[in-house]
mmCIF file of C-alpha atoms in Angstrom:
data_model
loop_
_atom_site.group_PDB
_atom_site.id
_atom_site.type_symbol
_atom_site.label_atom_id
_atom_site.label_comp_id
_atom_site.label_asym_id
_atom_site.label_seq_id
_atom_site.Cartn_x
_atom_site.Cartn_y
_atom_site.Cartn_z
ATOM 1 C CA UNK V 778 -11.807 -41.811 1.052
ATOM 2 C CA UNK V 779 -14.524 -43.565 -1.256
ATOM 3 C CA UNK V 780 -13.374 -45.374 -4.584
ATOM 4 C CA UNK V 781 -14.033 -43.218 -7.881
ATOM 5 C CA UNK V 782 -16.788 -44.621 -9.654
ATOM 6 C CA UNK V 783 -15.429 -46.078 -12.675
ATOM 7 C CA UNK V 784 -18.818 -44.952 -15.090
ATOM 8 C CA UNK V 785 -19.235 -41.476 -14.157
ATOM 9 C CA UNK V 786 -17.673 -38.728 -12.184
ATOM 10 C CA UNK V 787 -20.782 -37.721 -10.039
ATOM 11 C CA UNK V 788 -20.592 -33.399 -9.309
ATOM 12 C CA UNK V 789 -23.265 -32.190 -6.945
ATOM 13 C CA UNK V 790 -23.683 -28.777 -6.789
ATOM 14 C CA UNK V 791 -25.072 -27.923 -3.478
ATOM 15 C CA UNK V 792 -27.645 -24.335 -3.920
ATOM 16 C CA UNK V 793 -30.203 -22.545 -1.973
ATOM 17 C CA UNK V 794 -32.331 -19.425 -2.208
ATOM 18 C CA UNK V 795 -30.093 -16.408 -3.780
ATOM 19 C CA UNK V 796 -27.451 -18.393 -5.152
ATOM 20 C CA UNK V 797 -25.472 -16.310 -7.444
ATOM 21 C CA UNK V 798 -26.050 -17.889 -10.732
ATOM 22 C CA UNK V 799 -22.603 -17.741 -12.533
ATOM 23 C CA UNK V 800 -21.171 -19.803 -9.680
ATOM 24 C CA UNK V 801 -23.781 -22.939 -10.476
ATOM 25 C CA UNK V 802 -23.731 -21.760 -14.470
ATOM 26 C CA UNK V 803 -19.486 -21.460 -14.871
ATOM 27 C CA UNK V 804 -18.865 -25.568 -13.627
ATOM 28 C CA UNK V 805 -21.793 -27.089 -14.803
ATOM 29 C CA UNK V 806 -21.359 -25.457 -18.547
ATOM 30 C CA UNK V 807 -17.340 -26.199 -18.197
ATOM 31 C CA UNK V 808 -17.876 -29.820 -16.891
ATOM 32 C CA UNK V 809 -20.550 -30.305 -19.882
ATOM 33 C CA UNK V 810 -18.424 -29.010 -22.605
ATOM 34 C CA UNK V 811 -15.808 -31.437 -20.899
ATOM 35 C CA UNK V 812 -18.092 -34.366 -21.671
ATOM 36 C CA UNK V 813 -18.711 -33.240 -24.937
ATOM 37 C CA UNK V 814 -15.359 -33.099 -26.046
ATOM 38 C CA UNK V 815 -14.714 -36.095 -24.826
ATOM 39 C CA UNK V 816 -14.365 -36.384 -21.047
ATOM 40 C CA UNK V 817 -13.719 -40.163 -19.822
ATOM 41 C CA UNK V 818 -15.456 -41.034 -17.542
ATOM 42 C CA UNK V 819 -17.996 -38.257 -18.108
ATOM 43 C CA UNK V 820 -19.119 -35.900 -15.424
ATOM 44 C CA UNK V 821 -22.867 -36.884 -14.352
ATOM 45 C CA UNK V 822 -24.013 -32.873 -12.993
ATOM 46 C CA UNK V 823 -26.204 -33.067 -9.816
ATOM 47 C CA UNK V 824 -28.179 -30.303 -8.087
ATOM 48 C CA UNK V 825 -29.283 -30.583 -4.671
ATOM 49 C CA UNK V 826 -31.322 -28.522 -2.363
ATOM 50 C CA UNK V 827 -32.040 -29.261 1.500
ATOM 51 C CA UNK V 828 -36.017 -29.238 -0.130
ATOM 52 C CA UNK V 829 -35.445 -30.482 -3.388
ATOM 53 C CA UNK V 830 -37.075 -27.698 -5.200
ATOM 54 C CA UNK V 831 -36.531 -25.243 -7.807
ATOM 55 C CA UNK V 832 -33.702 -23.351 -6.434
ATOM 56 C CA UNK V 833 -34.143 -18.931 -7.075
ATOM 57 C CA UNK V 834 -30.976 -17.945 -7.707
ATOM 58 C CA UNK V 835 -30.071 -13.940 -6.445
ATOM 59 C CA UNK V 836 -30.804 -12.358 -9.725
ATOM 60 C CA UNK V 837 -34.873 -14.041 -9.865
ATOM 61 C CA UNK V 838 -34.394 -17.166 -11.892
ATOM 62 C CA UNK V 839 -35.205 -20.288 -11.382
ATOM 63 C CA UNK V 840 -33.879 -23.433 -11.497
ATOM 64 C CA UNK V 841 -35.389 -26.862 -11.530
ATOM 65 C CA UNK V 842 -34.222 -30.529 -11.380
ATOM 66 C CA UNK V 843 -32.820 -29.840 -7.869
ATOM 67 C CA UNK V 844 -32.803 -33.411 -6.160
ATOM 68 C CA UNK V 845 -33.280 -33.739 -2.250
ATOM 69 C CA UNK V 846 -29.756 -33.303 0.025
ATOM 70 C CA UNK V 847 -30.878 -36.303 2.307
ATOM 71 C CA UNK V 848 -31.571 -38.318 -0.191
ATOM 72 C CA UNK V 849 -28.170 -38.211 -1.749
ATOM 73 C CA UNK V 850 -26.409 -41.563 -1.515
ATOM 74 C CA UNK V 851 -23.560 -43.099 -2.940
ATOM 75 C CA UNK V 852 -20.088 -42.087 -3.624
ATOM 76 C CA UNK V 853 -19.059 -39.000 -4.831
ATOM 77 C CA UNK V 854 -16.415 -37.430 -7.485
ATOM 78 C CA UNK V 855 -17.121 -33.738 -6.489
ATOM 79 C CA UNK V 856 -19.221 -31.558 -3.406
ATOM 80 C CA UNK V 857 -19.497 -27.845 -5.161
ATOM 81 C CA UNK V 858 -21.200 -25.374 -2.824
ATOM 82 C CA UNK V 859 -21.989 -22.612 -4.415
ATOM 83 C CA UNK V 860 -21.997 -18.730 -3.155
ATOM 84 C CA UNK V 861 -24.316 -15.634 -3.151
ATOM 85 C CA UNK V 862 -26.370 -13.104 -1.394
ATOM 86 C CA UNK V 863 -28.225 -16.067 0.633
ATOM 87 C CA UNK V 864 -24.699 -17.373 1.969
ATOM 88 C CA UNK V 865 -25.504 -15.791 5.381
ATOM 89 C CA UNK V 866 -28.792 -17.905 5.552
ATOM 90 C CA UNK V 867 -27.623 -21.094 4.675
ATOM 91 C CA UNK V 868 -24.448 -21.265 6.673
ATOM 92 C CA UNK V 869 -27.045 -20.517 9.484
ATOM 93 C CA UNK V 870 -29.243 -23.604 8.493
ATOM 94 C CA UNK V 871 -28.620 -27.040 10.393
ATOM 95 C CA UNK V 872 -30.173 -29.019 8.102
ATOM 96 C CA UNK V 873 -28.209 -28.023 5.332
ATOM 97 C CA UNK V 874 -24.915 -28.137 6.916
ATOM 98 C CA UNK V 875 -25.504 -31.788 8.571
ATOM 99 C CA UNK V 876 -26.336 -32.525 5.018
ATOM 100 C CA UNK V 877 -23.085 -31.077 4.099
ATOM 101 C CA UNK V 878 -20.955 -32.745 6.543
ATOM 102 C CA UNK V 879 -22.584 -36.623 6.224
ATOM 103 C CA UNK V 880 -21.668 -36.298 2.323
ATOM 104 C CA UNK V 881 -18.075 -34.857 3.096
ATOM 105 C CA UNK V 882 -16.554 -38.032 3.427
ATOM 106 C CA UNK V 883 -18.610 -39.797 0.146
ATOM 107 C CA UNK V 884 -16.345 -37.239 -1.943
ATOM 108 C CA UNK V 885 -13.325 -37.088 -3.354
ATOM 109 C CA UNK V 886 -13.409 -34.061 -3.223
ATOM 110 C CA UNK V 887 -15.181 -31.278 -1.878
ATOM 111 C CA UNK V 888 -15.207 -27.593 -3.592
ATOM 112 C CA UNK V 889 -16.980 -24.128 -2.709
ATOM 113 C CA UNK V 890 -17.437 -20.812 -5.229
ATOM 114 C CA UNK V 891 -17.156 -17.545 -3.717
ATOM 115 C CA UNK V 892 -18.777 -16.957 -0.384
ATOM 116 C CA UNK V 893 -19.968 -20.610 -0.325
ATOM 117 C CA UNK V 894 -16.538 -21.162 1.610
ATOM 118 C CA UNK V 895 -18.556 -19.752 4.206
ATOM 119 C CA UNK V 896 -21.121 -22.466 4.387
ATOM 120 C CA UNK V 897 -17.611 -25.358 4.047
ATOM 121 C CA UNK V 898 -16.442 -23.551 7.504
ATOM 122 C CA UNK V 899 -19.556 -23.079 9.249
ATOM 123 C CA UNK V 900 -19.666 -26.818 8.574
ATOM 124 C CA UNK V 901 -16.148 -27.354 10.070
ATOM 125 C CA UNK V 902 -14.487 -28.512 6.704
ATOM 126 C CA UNK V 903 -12.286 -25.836 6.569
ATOM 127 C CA UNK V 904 -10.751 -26.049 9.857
ATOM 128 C CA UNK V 905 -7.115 -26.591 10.082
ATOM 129 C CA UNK V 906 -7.204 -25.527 6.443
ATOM 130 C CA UNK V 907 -6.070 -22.649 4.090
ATOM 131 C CA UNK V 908 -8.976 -21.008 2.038
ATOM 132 C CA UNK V 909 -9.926 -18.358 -0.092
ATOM 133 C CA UNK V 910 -12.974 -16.410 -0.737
ATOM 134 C CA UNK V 911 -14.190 -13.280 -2.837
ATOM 135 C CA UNK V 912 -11.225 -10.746 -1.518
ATOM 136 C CA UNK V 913 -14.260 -8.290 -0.019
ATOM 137 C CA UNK V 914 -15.306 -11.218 2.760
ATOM 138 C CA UNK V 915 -11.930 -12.152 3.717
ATOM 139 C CA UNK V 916 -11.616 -10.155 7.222
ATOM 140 C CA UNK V 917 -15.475 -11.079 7.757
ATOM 141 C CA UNK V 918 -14.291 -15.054 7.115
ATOM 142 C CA UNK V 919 -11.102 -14.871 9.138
ATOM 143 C CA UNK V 920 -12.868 -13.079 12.320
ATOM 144 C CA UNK V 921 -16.033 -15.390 12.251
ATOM 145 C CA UNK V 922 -13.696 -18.869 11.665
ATOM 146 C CA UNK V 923 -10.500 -18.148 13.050
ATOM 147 C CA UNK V 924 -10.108 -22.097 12.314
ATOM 148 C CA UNK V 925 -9.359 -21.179 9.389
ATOM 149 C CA UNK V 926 -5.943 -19.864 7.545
ATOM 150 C CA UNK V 927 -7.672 -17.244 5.030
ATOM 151 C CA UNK V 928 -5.974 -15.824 2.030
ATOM 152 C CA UNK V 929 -7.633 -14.312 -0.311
ATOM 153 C CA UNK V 930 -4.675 -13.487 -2.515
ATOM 154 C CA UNK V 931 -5.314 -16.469 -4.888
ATOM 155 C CA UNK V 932 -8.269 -16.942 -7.459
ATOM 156 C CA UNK V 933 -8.503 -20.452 -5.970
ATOM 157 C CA UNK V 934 -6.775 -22.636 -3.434
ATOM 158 C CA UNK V 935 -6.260 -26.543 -2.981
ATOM 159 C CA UNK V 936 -5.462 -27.942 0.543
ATOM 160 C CA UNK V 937 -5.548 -31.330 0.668
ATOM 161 C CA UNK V 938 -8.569 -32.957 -0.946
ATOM 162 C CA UNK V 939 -10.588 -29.573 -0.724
ATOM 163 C CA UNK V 940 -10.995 -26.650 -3.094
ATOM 164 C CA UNK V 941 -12.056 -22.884 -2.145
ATOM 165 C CA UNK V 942 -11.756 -20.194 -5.238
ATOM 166 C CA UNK V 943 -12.523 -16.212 -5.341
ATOM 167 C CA UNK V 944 -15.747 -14.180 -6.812
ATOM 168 C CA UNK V 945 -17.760 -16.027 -8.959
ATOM 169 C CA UNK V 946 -16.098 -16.448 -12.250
ATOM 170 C CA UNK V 947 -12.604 -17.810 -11.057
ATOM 171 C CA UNK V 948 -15.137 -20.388 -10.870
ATOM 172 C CA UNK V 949 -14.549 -20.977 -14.288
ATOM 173 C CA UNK V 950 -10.925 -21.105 -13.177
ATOM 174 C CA UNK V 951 -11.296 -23.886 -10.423
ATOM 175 C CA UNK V 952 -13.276 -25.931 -12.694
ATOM 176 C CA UNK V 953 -10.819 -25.827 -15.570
ATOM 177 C CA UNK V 954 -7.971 -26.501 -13.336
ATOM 178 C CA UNK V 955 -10.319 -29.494 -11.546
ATOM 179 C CA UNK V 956 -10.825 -30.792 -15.124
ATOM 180 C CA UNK V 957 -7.478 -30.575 -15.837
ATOM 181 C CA UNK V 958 -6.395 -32.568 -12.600
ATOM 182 C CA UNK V 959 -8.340 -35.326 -14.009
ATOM 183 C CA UNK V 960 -7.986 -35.568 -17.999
ATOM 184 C CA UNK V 961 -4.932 -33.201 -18.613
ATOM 185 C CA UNK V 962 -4.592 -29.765 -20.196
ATOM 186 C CA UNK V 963 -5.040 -30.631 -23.335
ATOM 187 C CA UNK V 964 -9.008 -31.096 -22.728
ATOM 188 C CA UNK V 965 -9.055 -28.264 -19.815
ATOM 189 C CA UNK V 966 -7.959 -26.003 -23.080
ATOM 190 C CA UNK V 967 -10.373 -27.355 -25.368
ATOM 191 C CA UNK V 968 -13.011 -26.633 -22.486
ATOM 192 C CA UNK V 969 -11.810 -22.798 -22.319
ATOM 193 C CA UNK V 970 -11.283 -22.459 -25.938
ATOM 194 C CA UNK V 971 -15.020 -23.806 -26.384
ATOM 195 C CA UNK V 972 -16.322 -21.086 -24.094
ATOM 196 C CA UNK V 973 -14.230 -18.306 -25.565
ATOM 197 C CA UNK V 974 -12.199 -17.886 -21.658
ATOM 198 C CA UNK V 975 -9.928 -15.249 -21.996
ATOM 199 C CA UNK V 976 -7.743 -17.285 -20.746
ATOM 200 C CA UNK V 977 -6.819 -20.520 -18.041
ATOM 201 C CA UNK V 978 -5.823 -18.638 -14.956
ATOM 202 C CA UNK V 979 -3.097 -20.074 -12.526
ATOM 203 C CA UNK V 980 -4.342 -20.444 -8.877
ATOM 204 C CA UNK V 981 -2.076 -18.084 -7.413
ATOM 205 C CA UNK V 982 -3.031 -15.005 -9.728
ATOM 206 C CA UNK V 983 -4.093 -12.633 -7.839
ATOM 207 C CA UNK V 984 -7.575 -11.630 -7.658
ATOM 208 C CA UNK V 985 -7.638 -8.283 -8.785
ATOM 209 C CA UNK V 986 -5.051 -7.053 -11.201
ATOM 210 C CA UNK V 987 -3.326 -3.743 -9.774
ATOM 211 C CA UNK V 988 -4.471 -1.051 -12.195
ATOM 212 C CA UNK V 989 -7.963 -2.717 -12.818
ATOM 213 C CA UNK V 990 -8.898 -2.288 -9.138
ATOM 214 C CA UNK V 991 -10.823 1.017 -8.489
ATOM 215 C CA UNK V 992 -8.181 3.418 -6.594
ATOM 216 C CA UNK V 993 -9.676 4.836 -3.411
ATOM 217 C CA UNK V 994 -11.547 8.006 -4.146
ATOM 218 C CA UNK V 995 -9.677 8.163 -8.141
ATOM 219 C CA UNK V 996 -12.349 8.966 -10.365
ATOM 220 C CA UNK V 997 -10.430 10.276 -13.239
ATOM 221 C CA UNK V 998 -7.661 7.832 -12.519
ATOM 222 C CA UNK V 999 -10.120 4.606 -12.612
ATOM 223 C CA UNK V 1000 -11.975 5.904 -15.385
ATOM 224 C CA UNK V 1001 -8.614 6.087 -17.437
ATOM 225 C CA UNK V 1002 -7.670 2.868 -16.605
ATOM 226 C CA UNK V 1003 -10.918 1.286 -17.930
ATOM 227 C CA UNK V 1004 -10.384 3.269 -20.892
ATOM 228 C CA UNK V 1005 -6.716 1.941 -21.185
ATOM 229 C CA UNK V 1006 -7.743 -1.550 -20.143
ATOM 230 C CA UNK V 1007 -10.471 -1.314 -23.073
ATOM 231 C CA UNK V 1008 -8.194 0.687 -25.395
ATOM 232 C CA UNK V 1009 -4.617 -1.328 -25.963
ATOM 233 C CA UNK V 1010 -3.728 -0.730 -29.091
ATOM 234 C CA UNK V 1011 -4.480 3.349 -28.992
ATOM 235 C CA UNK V 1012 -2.397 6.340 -28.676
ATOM 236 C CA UNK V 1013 -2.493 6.118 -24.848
ATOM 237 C CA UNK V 1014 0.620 8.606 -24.350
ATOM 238 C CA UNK V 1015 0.658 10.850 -21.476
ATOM 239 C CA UNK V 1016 -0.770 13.740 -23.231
ATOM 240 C CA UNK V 1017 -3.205 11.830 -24.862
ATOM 241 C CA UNK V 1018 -4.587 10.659 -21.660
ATOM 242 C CA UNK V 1019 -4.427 13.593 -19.946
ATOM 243 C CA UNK V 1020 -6.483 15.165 -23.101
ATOM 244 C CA UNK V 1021 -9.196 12.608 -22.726
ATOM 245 C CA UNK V 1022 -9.619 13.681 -18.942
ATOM 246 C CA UNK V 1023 -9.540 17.608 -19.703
ATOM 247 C CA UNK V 1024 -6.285 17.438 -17.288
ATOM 248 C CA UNK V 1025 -2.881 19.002 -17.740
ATOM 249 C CA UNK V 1026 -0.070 15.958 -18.184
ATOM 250 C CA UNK V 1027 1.527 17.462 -14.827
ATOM 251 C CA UNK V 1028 -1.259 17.251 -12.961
ATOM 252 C CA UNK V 1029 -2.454 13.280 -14.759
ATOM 253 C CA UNK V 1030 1.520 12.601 -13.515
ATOM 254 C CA UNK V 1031 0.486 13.358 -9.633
ATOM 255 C CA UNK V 1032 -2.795 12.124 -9.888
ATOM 256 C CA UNK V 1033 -1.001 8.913 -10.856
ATOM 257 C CA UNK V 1034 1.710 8.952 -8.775
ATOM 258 C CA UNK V 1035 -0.122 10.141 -5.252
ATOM 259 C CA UNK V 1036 -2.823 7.489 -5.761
ATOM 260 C CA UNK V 1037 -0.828 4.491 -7.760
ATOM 261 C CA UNK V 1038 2.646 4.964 -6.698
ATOM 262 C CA UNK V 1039 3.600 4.818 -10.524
ATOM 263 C CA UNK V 1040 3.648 7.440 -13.273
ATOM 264 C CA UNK V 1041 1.129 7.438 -15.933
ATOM 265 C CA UNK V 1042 3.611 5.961 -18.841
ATOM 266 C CA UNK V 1043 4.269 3.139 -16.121
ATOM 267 C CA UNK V 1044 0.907 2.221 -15.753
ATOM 268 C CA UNK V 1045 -0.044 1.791 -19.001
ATOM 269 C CA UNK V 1046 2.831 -0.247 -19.861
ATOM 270 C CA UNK V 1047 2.280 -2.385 -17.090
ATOM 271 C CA UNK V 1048 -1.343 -2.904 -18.218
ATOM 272 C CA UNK V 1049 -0.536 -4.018 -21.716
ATOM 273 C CA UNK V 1050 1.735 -6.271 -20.263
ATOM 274 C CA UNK V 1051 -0.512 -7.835 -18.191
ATOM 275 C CA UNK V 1052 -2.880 -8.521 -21.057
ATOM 276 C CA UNK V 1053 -0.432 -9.957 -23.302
ATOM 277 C CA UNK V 1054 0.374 -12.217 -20.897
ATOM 278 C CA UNK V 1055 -2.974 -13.205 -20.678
ATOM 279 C CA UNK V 1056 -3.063 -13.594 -24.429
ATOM 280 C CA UNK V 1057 0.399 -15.570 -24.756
ATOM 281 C CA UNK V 1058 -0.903 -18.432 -22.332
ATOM 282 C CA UNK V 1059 -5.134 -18.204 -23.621
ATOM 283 C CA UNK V 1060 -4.349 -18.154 -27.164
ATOM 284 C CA UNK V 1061 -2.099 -19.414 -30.337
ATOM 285 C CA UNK V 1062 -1.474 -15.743 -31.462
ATOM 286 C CA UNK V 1063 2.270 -15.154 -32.417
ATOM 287 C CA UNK V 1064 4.448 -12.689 -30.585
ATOM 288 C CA UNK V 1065 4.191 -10.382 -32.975
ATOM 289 C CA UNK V 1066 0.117 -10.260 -33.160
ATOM 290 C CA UNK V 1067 0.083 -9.789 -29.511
ATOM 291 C CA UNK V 1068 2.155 -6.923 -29.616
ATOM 292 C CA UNK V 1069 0.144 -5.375 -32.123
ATOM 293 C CA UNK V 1070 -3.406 -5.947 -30.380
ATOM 294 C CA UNK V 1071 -1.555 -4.713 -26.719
ATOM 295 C CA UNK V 1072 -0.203 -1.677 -28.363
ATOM 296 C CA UNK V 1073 3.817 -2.565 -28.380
ATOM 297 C CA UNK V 1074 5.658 -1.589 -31.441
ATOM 298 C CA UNK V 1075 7.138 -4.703 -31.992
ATOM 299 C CA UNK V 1076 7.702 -8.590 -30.928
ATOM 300 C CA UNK V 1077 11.054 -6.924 -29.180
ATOM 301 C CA UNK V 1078 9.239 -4.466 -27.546
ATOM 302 C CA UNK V 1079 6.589 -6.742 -26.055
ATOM 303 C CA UNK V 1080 9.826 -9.083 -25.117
ATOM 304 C CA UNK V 1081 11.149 -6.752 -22.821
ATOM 305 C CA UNK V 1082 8.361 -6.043 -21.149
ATOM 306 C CA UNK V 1083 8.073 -9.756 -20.310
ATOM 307 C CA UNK V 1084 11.147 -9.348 -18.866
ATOM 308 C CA UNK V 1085 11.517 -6.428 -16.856
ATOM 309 C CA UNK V 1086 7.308 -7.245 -15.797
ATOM 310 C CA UNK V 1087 7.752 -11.295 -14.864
ATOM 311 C CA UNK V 1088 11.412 -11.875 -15.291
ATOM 312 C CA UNK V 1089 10.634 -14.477 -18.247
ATOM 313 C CA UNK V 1090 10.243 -14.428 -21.846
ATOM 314 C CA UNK V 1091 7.215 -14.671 -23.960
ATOM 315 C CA UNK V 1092 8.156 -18.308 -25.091
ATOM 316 C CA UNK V 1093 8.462 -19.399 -21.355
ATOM 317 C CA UNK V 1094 5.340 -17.868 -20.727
ATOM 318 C CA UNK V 1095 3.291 -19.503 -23.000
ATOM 319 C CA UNK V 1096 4.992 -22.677 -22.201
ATOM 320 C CA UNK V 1097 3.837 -21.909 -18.181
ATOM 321 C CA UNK V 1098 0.304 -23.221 -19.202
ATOM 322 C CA UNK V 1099 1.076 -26.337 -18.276
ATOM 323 C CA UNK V 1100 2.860 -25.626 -15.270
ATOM 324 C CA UNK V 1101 1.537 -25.317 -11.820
ATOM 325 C CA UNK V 1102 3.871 -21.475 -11.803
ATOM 326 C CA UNK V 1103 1.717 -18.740 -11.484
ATOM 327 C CA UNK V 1104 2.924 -15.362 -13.247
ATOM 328 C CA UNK V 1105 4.209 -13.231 -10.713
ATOM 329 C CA UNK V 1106 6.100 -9.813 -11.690
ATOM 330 C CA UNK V 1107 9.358 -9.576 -11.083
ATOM 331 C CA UNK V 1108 9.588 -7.400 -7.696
ATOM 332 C CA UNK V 1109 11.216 -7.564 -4.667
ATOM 333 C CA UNK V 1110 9.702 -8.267 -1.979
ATOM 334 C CA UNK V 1111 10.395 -5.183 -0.378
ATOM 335 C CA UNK V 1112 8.239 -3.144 -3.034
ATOM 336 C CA UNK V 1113 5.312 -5.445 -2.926
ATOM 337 C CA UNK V 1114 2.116 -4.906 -0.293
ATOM 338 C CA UNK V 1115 -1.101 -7.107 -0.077
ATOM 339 C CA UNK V 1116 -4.131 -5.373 0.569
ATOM 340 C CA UNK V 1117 -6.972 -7.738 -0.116
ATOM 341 C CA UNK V 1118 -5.395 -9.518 -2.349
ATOM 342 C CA UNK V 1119 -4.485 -6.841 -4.313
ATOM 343 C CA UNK V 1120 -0.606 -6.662 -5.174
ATOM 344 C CA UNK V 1121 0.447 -2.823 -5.642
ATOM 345 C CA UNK V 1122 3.417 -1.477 -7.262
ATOM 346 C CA UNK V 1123 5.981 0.851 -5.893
#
């Protein structure tokens, strides 16, 4: 592996026609605010094409400054591929995965966003490896590169020298937890803080939290949830719920139970949980102000849900930030299932 330049920590994001945008935008903002605030050496941002043109990302705009893949030289820090609708086309293109593979061993590193693990194991960097992608290409990855140990369970996974993360914002996540590998947590928080992250997810979080993810065919059920998810600190009883949804409470109970194995009371709690959680390792609000903005009575309250929900207390919790632990509830094994990376409660 190539000696780190001592000056600069080169990142080249490698893009191509319908690249989702957010998976170039999320490192190259986090890596900037990193030099901003401080970041020594500094990251030096690169963006390479296999033309060297202004690269049209999926949603119609543009991007310029994009330097020519062949003429890359020199050592690397960090390889980024990014994902997006025109994944398909570029793992199919030569060029760009010779390109890939002659700059492989110039890095570091070597990272992909999204579906741009696709274009890493069409270019035989993956093989032998564990990987994740966005949870809804996982079967589609693991049948076309059976090479490859897919698990798309995690927002983001490390194997050796090489990164692969989830849908396009836990790029955000890798990032933070790639700047934190190199200058500490202390300026991977001042990064998130900076761009107002919720919060500095752990690697092994799963992708999709439980009652966020759209039950099969549960309209009423996912529309609640969104209201719940958007609604903490409200009156989100039972009967209140099933008010909102023109329901009966009995039959909110069996919609809940038939399609989320858990009663409505249940899922709301577990919900509110989850976000305070989120909020006791993103932010410096006390116990008690948590509670409040998650709808729990009380500090107490909020401290056994901690407790029955991860097995830990809020202290230990926030003091997981720095710690590679990811928050897992507190279930056997027995009453867990993984369906696309999506843990469900029994």
């Amino acid at each position: 592996m190539p000696a780190e330049d001592s000056a600069v920590r080169r990142v080249l994001l490698v893009a191509y026609d319908d690249a989702q945008i957010l998976d170039l935008a999320c490192p190259s903002a986090a890596f900037e605010i990193a030099n901003n605030r401080g970041a020594a050496p500094p990251y030096a941002i690169e963006l390479a094409t296999t033309r060297g043109r202004q690269v049209r990302s999926s949603s119609g705009i543009g991007l310029t400054g994009a330097r020519l893949l062949a003429a890359v030289t020199g050592r690397l820090d960090t390889m980024l591929v990014v994902g997006g609708p025109g994944t398909e086309t570029a793992m199919a293109d030569d060029g760009l995965l010779t390109q890939v593979r002659r700059l492989a061993p110039r890095c570091r590193r070597i990272a992909s966003v999204c579906t741009g693990a696709f274009v890493l194991a069409a270019a035989g960097l993956l093989d032998g490896r564990r990987a994740t992608t966005h949870w809804e290409y996982g079967d589609l990855m693991a049948s076309a590169f059976p090479a490859v140990t897919v698990d798309v369970a995690p927002l983001y996974v490390r194997d050796g020298n090489v990164y692969t993360s989830a849908g396009i914002t836990s790029a955000l996540d890798l990032t933070l937890a790639l700047i934190e590998d190199d200058h500490g947590p202390t300026l991977a928080r001042e990064v998130a803080r900076e761009l107002v992250a919720y919060l500095h997810r752990p690697a092994d979080q799963a992708q999709i939290s439980t009652f966020l993810a759209p039950p099969p065919g549960g309209r009423i059920v996912r529309d609640l949830l969104g209201y719940v998810a958007a609604h903490l600190p409200a009156d989100l009883s039972p009967p209140a719920l099933a008010a909102r949804a023109g329901i009966s409470t009995r039959h909110l109970t069996r919609l809940f139970t038939s399609q989320l194995g858990v009663t409505p009371a249940r899922a709301v709690r577990r919900v509110r949980t989850e976000a305070a959680a989120h909020l006791a390792r993103g932010s410096d609000l006390s116990l008690a102000a948590i509670a409040r903005r998650c709808g729990f009575r009380s500090a107490e309250t909020l401290r056994q849900a901690f407790l029955s929900h991860y097995g830990m207390t809020g202290d230990r919790i926030r003091r997981i930030t720095d710690m590679p632990r990811p928050l897992t509830p507190a279930l056997p094994e027995t009453d867990r299932c993984q369906k696309q990376g999506q843990p469900r409660e029994a």
